[in-house]
PDB file of C-alpha atoms in Angstrom:
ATOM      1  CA  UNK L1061       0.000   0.000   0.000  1.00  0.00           C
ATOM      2  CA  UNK L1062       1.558   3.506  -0.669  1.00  0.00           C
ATOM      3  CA  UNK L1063       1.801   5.732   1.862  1.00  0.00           C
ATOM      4  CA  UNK L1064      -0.518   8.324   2.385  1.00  0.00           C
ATOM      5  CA  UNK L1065      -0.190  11.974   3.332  1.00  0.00           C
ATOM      6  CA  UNK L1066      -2.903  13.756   5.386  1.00  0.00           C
ATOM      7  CA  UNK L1067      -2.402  17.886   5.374  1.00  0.00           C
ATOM      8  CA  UNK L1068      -3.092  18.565   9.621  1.00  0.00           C
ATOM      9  CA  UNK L1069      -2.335  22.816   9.272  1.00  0.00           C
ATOM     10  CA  UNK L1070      -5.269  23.984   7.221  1.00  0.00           C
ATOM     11  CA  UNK L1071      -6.428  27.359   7.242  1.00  0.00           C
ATOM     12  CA  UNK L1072      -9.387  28.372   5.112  1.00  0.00           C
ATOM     13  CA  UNK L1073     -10.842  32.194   4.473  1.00  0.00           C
ATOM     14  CA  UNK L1074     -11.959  31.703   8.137  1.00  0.00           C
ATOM     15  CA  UNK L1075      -8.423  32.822   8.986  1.00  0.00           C
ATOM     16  CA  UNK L1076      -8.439  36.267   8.962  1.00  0.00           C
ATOM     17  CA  UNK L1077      -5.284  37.602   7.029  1.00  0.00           C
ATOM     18  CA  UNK L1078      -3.539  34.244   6.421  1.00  0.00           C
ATOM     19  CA  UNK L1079      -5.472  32.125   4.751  1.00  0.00           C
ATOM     20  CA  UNK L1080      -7.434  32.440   1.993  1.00  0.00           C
ATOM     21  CA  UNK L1081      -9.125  29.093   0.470  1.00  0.00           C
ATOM     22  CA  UNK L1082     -12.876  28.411   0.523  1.00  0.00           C
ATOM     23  CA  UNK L1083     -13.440  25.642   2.485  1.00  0.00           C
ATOM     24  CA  UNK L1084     -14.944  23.413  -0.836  1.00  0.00           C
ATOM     25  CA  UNK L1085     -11.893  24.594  -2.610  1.00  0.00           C
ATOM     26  CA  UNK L1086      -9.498  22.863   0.403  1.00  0.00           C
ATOM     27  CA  UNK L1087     -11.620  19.715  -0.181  1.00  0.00           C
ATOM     28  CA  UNK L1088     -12.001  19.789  -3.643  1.00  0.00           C
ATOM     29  CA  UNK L1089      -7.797  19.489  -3.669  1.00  0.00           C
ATOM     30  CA  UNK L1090      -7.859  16.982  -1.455  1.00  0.00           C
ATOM     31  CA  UNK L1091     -10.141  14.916  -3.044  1.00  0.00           C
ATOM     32  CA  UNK L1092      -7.732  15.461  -6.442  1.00  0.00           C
ATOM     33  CA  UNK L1093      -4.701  14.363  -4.444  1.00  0.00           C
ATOM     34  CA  UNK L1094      -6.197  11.113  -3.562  1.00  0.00           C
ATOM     35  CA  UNK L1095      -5.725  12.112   0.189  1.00  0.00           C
ATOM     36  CA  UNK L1096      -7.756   9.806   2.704  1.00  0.00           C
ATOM     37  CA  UNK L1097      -8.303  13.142   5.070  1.00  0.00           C
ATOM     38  CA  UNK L1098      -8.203  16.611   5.540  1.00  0.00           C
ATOM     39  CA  UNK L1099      -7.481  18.918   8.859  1.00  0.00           C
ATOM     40  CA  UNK L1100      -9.035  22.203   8.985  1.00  0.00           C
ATOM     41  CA  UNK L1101      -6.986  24.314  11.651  1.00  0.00           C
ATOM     42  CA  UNK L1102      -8.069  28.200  11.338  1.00  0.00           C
ATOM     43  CA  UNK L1103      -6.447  30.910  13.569  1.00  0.00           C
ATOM     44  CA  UNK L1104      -8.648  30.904  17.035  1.00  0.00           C
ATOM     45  CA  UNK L1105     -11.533  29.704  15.858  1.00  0.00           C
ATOM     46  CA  UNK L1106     -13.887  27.265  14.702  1.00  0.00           C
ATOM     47  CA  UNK L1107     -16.582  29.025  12.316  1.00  0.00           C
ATOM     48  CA  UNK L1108     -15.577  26.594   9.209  1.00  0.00           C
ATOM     49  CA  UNK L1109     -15.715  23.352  11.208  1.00  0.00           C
ATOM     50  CA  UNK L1110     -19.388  22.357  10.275  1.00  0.00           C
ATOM     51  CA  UNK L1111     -19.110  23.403   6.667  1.00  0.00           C
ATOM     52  CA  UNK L1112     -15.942  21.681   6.148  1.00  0.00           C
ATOM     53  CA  UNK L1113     -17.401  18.437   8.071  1.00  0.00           C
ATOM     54  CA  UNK L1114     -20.285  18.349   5.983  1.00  0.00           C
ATOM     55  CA  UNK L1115     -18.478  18.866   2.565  1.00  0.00           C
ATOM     56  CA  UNK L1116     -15.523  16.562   3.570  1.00  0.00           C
ATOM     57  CA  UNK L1117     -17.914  13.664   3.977  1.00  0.00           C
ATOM     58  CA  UNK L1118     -19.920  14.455   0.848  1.00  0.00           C
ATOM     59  CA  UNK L1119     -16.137  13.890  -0.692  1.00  0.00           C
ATOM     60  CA  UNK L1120     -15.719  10.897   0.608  1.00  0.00           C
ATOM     61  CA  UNK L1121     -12.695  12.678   3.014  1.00  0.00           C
ATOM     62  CA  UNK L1122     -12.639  12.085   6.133  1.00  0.00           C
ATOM     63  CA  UNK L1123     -12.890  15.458   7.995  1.00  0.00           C
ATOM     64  CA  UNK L1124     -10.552  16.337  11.458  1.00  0.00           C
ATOM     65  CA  UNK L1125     -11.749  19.234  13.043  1.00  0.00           C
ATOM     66  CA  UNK L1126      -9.248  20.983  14.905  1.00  0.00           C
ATOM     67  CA  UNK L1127      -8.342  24.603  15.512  1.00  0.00           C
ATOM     68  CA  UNK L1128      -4.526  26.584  15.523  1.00  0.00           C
ATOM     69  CA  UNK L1129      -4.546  28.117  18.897  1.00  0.00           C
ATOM     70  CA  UNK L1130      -3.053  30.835  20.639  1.00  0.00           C
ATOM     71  CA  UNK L1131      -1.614  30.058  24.064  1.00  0.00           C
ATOM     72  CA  UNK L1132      -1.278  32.726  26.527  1.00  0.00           C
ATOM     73  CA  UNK L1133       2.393  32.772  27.762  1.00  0.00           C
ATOM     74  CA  UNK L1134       1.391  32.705  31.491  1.00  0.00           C
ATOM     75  CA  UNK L1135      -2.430  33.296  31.614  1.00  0.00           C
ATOM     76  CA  UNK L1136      -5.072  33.521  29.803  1.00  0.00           C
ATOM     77  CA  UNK L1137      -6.612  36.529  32.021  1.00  0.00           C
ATOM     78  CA  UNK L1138      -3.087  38.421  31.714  1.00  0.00           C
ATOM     79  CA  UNK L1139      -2.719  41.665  29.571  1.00  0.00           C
ATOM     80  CA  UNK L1140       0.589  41.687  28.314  1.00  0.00           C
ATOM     81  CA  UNK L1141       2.371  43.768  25.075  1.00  0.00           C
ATOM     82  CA  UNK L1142       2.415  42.007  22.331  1.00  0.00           C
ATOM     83  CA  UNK L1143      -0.065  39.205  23.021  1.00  0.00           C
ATOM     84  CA  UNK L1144      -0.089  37.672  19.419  1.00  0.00           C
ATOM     85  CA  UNK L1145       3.305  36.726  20.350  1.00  0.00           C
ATOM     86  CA  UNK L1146       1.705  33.892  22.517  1.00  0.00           C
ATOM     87  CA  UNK L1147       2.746  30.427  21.565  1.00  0.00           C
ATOM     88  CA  UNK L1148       0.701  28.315  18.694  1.00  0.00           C
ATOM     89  CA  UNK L1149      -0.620  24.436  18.872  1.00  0.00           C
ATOM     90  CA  UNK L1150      -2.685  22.427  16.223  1.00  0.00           C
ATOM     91  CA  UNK L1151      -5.279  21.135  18.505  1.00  0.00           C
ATOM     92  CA  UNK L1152      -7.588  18.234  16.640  1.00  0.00           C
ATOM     93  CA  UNK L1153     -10.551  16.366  17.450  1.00  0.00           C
ATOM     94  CA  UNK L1154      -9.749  12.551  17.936  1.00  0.00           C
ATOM     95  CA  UNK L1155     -13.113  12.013  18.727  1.00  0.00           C
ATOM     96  CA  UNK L1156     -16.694  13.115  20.196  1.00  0.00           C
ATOM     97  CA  UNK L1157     -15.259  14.189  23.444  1.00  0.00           C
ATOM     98  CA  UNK L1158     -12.492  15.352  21.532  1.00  0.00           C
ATOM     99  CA  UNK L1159     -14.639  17.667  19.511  1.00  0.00           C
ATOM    100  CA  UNK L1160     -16.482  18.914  22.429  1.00  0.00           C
ATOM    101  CA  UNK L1161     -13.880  19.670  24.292  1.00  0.00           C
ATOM    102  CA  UNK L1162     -11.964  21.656  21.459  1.00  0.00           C
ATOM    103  CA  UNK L1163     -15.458  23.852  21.264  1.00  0.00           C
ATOM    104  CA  UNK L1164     -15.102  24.396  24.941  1.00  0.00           C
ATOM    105  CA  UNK L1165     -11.562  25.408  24.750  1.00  0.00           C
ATOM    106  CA  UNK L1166     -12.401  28.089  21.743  1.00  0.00           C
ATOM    107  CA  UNK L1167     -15.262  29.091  23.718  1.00  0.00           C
ATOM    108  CA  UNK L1168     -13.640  29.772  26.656  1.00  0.00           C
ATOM    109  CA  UNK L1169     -10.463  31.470  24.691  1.00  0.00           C
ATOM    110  CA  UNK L1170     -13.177  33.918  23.598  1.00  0.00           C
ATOM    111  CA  UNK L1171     -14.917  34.533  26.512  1.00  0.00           C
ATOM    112  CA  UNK L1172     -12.260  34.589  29.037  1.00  0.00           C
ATOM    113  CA  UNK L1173      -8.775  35.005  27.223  1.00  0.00           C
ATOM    114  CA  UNK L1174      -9.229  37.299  24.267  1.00  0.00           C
ATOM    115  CA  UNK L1175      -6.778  39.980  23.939  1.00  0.00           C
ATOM    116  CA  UNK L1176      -6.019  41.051  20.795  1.00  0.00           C
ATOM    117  CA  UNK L1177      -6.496  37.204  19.941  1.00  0.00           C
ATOM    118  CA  UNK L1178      -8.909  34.314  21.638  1.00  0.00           C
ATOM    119  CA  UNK L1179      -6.049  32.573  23.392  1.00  0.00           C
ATOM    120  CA  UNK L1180      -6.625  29.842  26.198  1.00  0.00           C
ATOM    121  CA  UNK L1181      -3.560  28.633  28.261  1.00  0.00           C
ATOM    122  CA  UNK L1182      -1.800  25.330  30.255  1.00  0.00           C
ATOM    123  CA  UNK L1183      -4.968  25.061  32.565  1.00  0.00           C
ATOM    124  CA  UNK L1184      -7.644  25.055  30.227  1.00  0.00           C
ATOM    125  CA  UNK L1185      -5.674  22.861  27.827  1.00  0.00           C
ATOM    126  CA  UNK L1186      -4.967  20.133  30.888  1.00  0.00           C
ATOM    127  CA  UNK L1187      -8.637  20.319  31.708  1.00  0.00           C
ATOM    128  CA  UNK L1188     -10.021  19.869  28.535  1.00  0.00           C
ATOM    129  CA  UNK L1189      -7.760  17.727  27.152  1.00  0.00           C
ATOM    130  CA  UNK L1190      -9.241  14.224  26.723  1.00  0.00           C
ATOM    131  CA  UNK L1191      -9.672  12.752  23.213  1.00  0.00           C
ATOM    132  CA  UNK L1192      -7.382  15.771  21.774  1.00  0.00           C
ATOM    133  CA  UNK L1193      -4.172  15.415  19.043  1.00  0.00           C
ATOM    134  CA  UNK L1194      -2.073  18.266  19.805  1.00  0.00           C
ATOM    135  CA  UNK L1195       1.084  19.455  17.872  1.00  0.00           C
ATOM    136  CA  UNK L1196       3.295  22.205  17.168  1.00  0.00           C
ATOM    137  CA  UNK L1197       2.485  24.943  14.875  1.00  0.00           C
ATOM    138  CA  UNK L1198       4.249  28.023  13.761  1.00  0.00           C
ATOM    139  CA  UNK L1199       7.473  28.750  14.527  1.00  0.00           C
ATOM    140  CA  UNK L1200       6.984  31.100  17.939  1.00  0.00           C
TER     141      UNK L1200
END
């Protein structure tokens, strides 16, 4: 069997100034390449992830949600300079839980860590970390 290669950093037009593909487009390619699956990873958030689920299937990909996150140095309630700064992951969904607890983690990055960016930390991360890939992103 040949090996296969499965693109895990993703962005879409759902990340704002870096990436620019419609989300059918990102499948469309996929489904070209012969690729079993397809990540979707936009900056901080997760608007595309039901689209890109839906139209993934339909291609016969298989979908991983996941999200590229911003992770607060320290805190996620600190207000520091220069907050985009923070370190990046590639968080995906491994599963259900998985999936839930990646929309609790970009809820919460929203709601309680956004400066500048949504950005969650170490705590929120340990706490919602069950059924979760995580690896590293850009260089930061």
């Amino acid at each position: 069997m040949p090996r296969q290669f499965v693109h895990t950093h993703v962005h879409s037009d759902y990340s704002l100034l870096d990436g620019a593909a419609k989300v059918a487009d990102l499948v469309a390619a996929a489904a070209r390449c012969e690729q079993p699956a397809l990540a979707l990873t936009d900056h901080g958030n997760m608007c595309g992830a039901v689209d890109f689920y839906k139209t993934a299937r339909k291609a016969g990909i298989k979908p991983i949600v996941g999200i590229e996150a911003y992770v607060a140095p320290r805190s996620r309630f600190d207000r520091q300079k220069n907050p985009v700064a923070a370190h990046h992951l590639i968080i995906m969904a491994q599963n259900e839980t998985g999936y839930r607890n990646l929309i609790k983690l970009s809820s919460r990055a929203f709601t309680e860590g956004f400066y500048y960016v949504p950005r969650m930390d170490k705590e929120l991360l340990a706490a919602h970390g069950e059924g979760l890939i995580v690896q590293s992103a850009c260089l930061s």
